[in-house]
Short mmCIF file of C-alpha atoms and ligand atoms in Angstrom, two decimals:
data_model
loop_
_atom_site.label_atom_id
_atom_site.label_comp_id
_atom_site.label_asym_id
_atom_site.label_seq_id
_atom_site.Cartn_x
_atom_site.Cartn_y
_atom_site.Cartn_z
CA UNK A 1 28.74 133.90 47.05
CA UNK A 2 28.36 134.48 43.02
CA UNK A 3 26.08 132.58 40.99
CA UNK A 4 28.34 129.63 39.43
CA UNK A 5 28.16 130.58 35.67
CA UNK A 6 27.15 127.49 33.87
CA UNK A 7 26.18 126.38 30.30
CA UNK A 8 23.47 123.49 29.94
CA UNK A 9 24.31 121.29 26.97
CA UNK A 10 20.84 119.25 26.64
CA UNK A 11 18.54 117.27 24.42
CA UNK A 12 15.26 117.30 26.16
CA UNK A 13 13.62 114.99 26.95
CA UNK A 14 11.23 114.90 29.86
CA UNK A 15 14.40 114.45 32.69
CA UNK A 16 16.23 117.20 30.63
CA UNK A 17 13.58 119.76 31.03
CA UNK A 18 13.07 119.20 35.02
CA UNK A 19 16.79 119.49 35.35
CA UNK A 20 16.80 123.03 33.14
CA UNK A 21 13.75 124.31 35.36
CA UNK A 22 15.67 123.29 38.37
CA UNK A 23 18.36 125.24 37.34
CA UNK A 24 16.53 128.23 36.45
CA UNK A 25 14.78 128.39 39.93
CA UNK A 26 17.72 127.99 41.50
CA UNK A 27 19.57 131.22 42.83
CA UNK A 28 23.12 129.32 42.89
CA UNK A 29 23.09 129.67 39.17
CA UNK A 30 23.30 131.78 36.75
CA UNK A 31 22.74 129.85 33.01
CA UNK A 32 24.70 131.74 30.31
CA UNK A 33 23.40 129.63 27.66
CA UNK A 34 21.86 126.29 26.68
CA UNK A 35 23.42 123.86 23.64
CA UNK A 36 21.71 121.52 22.38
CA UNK A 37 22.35 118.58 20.98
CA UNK A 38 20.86 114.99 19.66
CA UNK A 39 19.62 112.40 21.41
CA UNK A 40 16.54 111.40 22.99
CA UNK A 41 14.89 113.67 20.54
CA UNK A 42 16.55 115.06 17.05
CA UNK A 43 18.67 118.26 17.69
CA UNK A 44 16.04 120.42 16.15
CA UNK A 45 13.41 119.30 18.20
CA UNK A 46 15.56 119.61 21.07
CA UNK A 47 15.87 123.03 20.71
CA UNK A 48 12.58 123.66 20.23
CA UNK A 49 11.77 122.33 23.96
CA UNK A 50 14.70 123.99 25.50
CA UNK A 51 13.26 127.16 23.91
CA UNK A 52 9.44 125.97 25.19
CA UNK A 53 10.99 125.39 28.89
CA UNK A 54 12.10 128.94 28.89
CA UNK A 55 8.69 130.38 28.02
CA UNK A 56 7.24 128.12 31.00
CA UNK A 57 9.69 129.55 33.40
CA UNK A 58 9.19 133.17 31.81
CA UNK A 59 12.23 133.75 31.12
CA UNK A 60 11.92 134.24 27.17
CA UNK A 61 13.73 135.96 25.72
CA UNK A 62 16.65 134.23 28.11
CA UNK A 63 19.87 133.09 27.63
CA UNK A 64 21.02 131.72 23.57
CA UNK A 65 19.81 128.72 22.85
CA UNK A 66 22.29 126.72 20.52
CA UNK A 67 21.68 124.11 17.82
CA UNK A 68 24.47 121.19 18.27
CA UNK A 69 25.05 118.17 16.42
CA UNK A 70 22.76 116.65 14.05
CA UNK A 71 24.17 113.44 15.29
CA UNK A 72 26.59 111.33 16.76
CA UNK A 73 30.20 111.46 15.80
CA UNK A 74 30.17 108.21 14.01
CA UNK A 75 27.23 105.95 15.41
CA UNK A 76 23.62 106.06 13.84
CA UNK A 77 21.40 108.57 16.09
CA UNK A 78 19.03 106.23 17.87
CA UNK A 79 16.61 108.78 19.70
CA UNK A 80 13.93 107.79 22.57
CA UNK A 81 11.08 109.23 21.31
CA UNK A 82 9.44 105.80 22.61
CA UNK A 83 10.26 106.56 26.51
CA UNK A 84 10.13 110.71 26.21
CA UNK A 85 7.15 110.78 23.84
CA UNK A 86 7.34 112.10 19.70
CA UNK A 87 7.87 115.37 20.76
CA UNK A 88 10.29 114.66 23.44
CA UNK A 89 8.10 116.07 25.81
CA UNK A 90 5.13 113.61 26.71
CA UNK A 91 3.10 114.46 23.97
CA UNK A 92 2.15 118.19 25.26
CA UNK A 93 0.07 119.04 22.18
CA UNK A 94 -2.46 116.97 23.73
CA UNK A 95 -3.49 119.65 26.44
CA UNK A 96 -5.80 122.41 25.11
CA UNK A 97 -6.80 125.54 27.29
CA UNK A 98 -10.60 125.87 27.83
CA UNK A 99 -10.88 127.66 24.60
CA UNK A 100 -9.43 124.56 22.50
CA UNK A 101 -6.08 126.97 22.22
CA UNK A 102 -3.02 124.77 22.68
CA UNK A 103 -1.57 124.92 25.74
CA UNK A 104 2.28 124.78 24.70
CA UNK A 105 2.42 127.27 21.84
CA UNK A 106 5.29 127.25 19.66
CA UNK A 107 7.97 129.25 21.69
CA UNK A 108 8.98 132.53 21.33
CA UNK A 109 12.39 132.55 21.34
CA UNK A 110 14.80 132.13 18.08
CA UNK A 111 17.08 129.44 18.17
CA UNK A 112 20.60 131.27 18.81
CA UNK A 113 22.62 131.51 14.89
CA UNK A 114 25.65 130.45 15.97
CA UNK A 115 26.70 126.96 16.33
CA UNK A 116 26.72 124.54 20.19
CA UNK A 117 30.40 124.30 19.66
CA UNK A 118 31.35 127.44 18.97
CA UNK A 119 29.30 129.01 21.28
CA UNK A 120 30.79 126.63 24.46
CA UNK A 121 33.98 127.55 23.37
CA UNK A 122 33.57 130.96 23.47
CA UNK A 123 31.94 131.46 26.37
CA UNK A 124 34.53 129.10 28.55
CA UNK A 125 37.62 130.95 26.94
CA UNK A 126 36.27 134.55 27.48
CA UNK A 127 36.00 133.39 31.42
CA UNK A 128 38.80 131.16 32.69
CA UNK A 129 38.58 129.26 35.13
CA UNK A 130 34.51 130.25 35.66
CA UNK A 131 32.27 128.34 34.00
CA UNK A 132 30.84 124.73 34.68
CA UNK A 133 29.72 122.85 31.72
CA UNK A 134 26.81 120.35 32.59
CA UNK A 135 26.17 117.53 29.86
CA UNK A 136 22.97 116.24 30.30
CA UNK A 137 22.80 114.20 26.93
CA UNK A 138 25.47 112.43 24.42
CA UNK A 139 28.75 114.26 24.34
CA UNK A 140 28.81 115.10 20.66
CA UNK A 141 28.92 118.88 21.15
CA UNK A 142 31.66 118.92 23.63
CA UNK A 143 34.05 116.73 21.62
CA UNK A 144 33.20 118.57 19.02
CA UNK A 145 34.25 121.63 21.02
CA UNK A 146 37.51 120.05 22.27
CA UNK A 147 38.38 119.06 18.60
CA UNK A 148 37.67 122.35 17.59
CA UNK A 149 39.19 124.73 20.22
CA UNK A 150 41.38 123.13 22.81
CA UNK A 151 43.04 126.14 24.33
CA UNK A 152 39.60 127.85 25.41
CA UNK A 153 38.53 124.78 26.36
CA UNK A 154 41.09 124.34 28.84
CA UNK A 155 39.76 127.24 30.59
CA UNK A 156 36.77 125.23 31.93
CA UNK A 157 36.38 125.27 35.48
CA UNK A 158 34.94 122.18 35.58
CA UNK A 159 33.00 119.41 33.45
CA UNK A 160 29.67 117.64 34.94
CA UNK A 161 28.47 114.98 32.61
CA UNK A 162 25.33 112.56 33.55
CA UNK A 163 26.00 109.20 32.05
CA UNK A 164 27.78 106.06 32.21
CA UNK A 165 26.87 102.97 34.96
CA UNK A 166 29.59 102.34 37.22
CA UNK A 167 28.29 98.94 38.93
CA UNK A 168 24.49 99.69 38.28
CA UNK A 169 23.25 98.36 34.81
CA UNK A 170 22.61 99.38 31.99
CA UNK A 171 19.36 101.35 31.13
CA UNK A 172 19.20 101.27 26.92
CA UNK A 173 21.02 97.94 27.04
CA UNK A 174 22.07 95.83 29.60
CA UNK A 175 25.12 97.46 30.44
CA UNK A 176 25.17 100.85 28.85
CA UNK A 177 23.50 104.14 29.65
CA UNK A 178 21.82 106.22 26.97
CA UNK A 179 24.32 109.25 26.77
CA UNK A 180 27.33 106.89 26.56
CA UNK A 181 25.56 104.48 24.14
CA UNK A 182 24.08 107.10 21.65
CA UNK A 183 27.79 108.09 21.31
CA UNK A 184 30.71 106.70 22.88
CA UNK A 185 33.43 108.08 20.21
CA UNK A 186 32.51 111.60 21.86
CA UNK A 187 32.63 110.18 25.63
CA UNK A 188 35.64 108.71 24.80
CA UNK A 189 37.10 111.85 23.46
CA UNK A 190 35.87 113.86 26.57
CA UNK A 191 37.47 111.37 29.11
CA UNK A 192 40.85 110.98 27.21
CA UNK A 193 41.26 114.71 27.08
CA UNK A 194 42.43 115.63 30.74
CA UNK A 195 39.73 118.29 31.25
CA UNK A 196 38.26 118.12 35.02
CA UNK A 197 35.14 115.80 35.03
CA UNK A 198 32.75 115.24 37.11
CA UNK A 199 30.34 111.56 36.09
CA UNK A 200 26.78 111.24 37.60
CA UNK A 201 26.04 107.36 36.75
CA UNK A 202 23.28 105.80 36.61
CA UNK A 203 24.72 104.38 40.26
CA UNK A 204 23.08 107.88 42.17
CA UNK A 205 20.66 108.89 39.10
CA UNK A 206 18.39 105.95 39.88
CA UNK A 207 18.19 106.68 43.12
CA UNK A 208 16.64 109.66 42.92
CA UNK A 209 12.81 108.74 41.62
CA UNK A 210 9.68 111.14 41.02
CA UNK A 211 7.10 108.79 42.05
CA UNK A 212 3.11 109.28 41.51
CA UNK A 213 2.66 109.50 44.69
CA UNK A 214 4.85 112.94 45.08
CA UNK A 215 3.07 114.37 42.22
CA UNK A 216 -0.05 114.03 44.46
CA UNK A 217 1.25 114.68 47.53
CA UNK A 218 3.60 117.75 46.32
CA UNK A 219 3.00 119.10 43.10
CA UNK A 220 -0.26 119.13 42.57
CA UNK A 221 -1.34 121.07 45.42
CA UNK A 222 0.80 124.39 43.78
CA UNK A 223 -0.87 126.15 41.45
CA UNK A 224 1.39 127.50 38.61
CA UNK A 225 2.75 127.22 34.96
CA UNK A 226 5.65 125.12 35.86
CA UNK A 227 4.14 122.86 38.59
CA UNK A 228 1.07 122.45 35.55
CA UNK A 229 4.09 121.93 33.15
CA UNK A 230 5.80 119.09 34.84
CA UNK A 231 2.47 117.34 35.65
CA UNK A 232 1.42 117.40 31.65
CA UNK A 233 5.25 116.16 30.94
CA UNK A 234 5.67 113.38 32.90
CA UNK A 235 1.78 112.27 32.71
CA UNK A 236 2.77 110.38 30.23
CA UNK A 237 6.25 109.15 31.32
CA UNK A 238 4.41 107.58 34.70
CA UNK A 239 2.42 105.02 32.25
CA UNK A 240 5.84 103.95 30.21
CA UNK A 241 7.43 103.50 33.75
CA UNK A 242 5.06 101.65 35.59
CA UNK A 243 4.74 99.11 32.15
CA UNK A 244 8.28 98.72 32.22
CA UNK A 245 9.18 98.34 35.16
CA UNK A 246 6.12 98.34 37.06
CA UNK A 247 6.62 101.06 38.96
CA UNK A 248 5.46 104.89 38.52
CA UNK A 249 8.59 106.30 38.66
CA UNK A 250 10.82 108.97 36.89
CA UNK A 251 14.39 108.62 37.75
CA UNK A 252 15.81 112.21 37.92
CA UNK A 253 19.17 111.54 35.93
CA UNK A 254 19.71 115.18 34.53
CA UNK A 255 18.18 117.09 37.55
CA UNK A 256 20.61 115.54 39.68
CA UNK A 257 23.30 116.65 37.32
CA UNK A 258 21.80 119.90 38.02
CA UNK A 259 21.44 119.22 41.70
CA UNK A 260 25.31 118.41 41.94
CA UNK A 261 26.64 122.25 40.83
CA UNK A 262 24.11 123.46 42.88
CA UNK A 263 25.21 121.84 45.93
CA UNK A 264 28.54 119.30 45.92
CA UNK A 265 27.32 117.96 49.32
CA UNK A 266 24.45 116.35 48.16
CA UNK A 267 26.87 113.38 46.13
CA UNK A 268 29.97 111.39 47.70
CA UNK A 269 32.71 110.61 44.51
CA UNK A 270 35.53 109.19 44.07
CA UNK A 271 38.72 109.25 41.42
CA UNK A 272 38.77 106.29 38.79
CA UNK A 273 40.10 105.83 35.88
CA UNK A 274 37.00 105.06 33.49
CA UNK A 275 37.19 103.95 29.83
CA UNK A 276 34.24 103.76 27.21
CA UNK A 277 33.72 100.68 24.66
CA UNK A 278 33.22 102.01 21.22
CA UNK A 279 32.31 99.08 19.10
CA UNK A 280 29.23 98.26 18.06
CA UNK A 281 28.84 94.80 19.72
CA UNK A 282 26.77 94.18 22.50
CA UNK A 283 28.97 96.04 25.10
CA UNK A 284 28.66 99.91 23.59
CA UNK A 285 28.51 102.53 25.62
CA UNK A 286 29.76 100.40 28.69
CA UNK A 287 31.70 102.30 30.81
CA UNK A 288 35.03 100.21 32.86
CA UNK A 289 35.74 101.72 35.69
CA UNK A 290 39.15 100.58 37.63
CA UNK A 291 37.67 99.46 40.96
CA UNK A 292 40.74 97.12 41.31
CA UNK A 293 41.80 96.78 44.89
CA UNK A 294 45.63 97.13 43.23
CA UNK A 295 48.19 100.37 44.66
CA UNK A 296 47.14 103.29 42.75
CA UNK A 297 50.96 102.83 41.02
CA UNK A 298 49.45 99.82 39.61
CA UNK A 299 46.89 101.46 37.74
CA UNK A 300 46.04 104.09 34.74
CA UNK A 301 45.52 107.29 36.91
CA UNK A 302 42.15 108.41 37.48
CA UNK A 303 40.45 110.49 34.43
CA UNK A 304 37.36 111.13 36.52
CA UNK A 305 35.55 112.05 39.38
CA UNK A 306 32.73 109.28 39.79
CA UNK A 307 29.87 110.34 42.55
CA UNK A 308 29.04 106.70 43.77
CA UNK A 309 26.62 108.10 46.67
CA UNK A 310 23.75 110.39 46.80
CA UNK A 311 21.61 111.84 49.86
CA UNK A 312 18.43 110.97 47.42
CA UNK A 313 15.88 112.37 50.33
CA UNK A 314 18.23 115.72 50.46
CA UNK A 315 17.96 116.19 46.95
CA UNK A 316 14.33 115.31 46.34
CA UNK A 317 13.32 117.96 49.10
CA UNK A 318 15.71 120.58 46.86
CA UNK A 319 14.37 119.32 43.80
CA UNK A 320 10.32 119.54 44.57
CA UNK A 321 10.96 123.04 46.78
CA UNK A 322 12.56 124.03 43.91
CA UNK A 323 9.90 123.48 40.88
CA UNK A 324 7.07 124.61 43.17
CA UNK A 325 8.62 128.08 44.04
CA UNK A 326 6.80 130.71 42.36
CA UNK A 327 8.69 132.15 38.84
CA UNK A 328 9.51 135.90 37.85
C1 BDR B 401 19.92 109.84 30.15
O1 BDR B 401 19.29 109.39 28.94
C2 BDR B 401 18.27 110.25 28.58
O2 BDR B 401 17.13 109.59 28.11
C3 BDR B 401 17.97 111.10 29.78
O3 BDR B 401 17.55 112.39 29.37
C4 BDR B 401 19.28 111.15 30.52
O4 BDR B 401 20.09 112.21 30.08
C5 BDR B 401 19.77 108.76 31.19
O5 BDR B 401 20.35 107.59 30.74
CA1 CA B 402 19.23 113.99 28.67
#
């Protein structure tokens, strides 16, 4: 089997860079390019650490990375620079080499000149019926791509997008998820505009948790750039997590996004017609899903496919043989 071509629109964040290093160490998939776009961090800072991931993995110079939207469509940008750290990253300019040199210098890679949207246009229409787009932050980018260029946009092969909660909660309020909250004019674009989508909620993403203890157990014991890379990233994250929460753990939202065109099997879905709140009252971002036990006849036909299960101990053995294997 061929790679499955895909483009990795992203705005890491700590989850965002796991799920690009899974990606890159996998063999099932070949990344034509990464887009990035605002959210947990601003968009230039985004690109910045999608460009810094590459240089871990040694693959710089690797595929374009893209500068997206400055912001959300119509919403005020709200980034989590709280939860990811200031740089998006966990704070990595804390970690010095013996010699006092940073450890995470500026990357080497220039930021790609032409714009997100452009560039996931061009590559879907100059392939039809080939590439899978994975989302992995707000959706600003791809409505803006939509908007912009619907006929090579209907070439997509398919759409992956993490976000939304289904029955779970909410995780920025109670009953929205980040990517859906930071800009639900763009989700709602993307799920009114019949393209084949694919939502990881917050339903599976939360089931699938880097704890501490793997870190120990796992990780540590591999010596490398990325296995030192994800320790130094998500040092930081542990302490936010166990305070909140009170546990040490990292849900893998974006990995599993990842995980999902790597593998299909590792997620059950199902059809459902969802719809996104766009005001700005207490419910947006909420996604409402049609769970109604009505005829199908009885409802709005289904505008997505919503993975509902996940085989979390499946994916967490891909997901930690994956970051330890040694890189190029
Ligand atoms: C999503 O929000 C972001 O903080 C994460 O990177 C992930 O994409 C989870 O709600
Ligand atoms: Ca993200």
């Amino acid at each position: 089997m061929p790679p499955t071509r895909v483009i990795i629109d992203t705005d890491p964040g700590i989850d965002d860079a796991l799920a690009l290093i899974l990606a890159f160490a996998s063999p099932e998939l070949s990344v034509e390019a990464i887009t990035t776009v605002a959210g947990n961090v601003p968009v230039a800072q985004a690109a910045r650490n999608a460009r810094m991931v590459l240089d871990v993995m040694g693959r710089s110079p690797g595929p374009p990375v893209a500068v997206g939207a400055r912001g959300p469509l119509k919403k005020k940008l709200r980034p989590a620079q709280d939860y990811h750290g200031e740089d998006g990253l966990g704070e990595l300019s804390r970690f010095k080499t013996g010699e006092g040199i940073p450890r995470y210098p500026e990357p080497q890679q220039l930021p790609e000149p032409q714009p997100a949207p452009a560039l996931i246009a061009e590559i879907i229409g100059s392939a039809p019926g080939e590439i899978v787009l994975i989302c992995l932050g707000p959706l600003t980018n791809l409505a803006m791509a939509i908007q912009a260029a619907p006929t090579q946009m209907a070439q997509v092969k398919e759409i992956i997008v993490m976000g939304g909660a289904i029955q779970a909660p909410g995780n920025v309020t109670p009953g929205a998820e980040f990517n859906l909250y930071t800009d639900p004019d763009a989700a709602k674009l993307v799920f009114t505009s019949g393209l084949p989508i694919t939502l990881i909620p917050l339903d599976v993403t939360q089931r699938v948790m880097l704890t501490a203890e793997l870190i120990d157990a796992v990780v540590r014991h591999i010596d490398s750039r990325v296995t030192q890379f994800v320790r130094d990233t998500t040092e930081r994250l542990f302490g936010v997590e166990q305070r909140r929460t009170g546990y040490a753990a990292i849900p893998l939202h974006d990995p599993l996004a990842v995980g999902v065109a790597i593998d299909r099997s590792l997620v059950s879905s199902r059809p459902l017609h969802v719809e996104v709140e766009t005001g700005d009252g207490p419910a947006q971002g909420m996604t409402i899903a049609d769970r109604r036990p009505l005829k199908e006849e009885w409802k709005k036909p289904p505008n997505l496919q919503v993975c509902m299960e996940v085989d979390a101990g499946r994916f967490m053995a891909l997901f930690l043989e994956r970051i330890c294997r040694p890189t190029a």
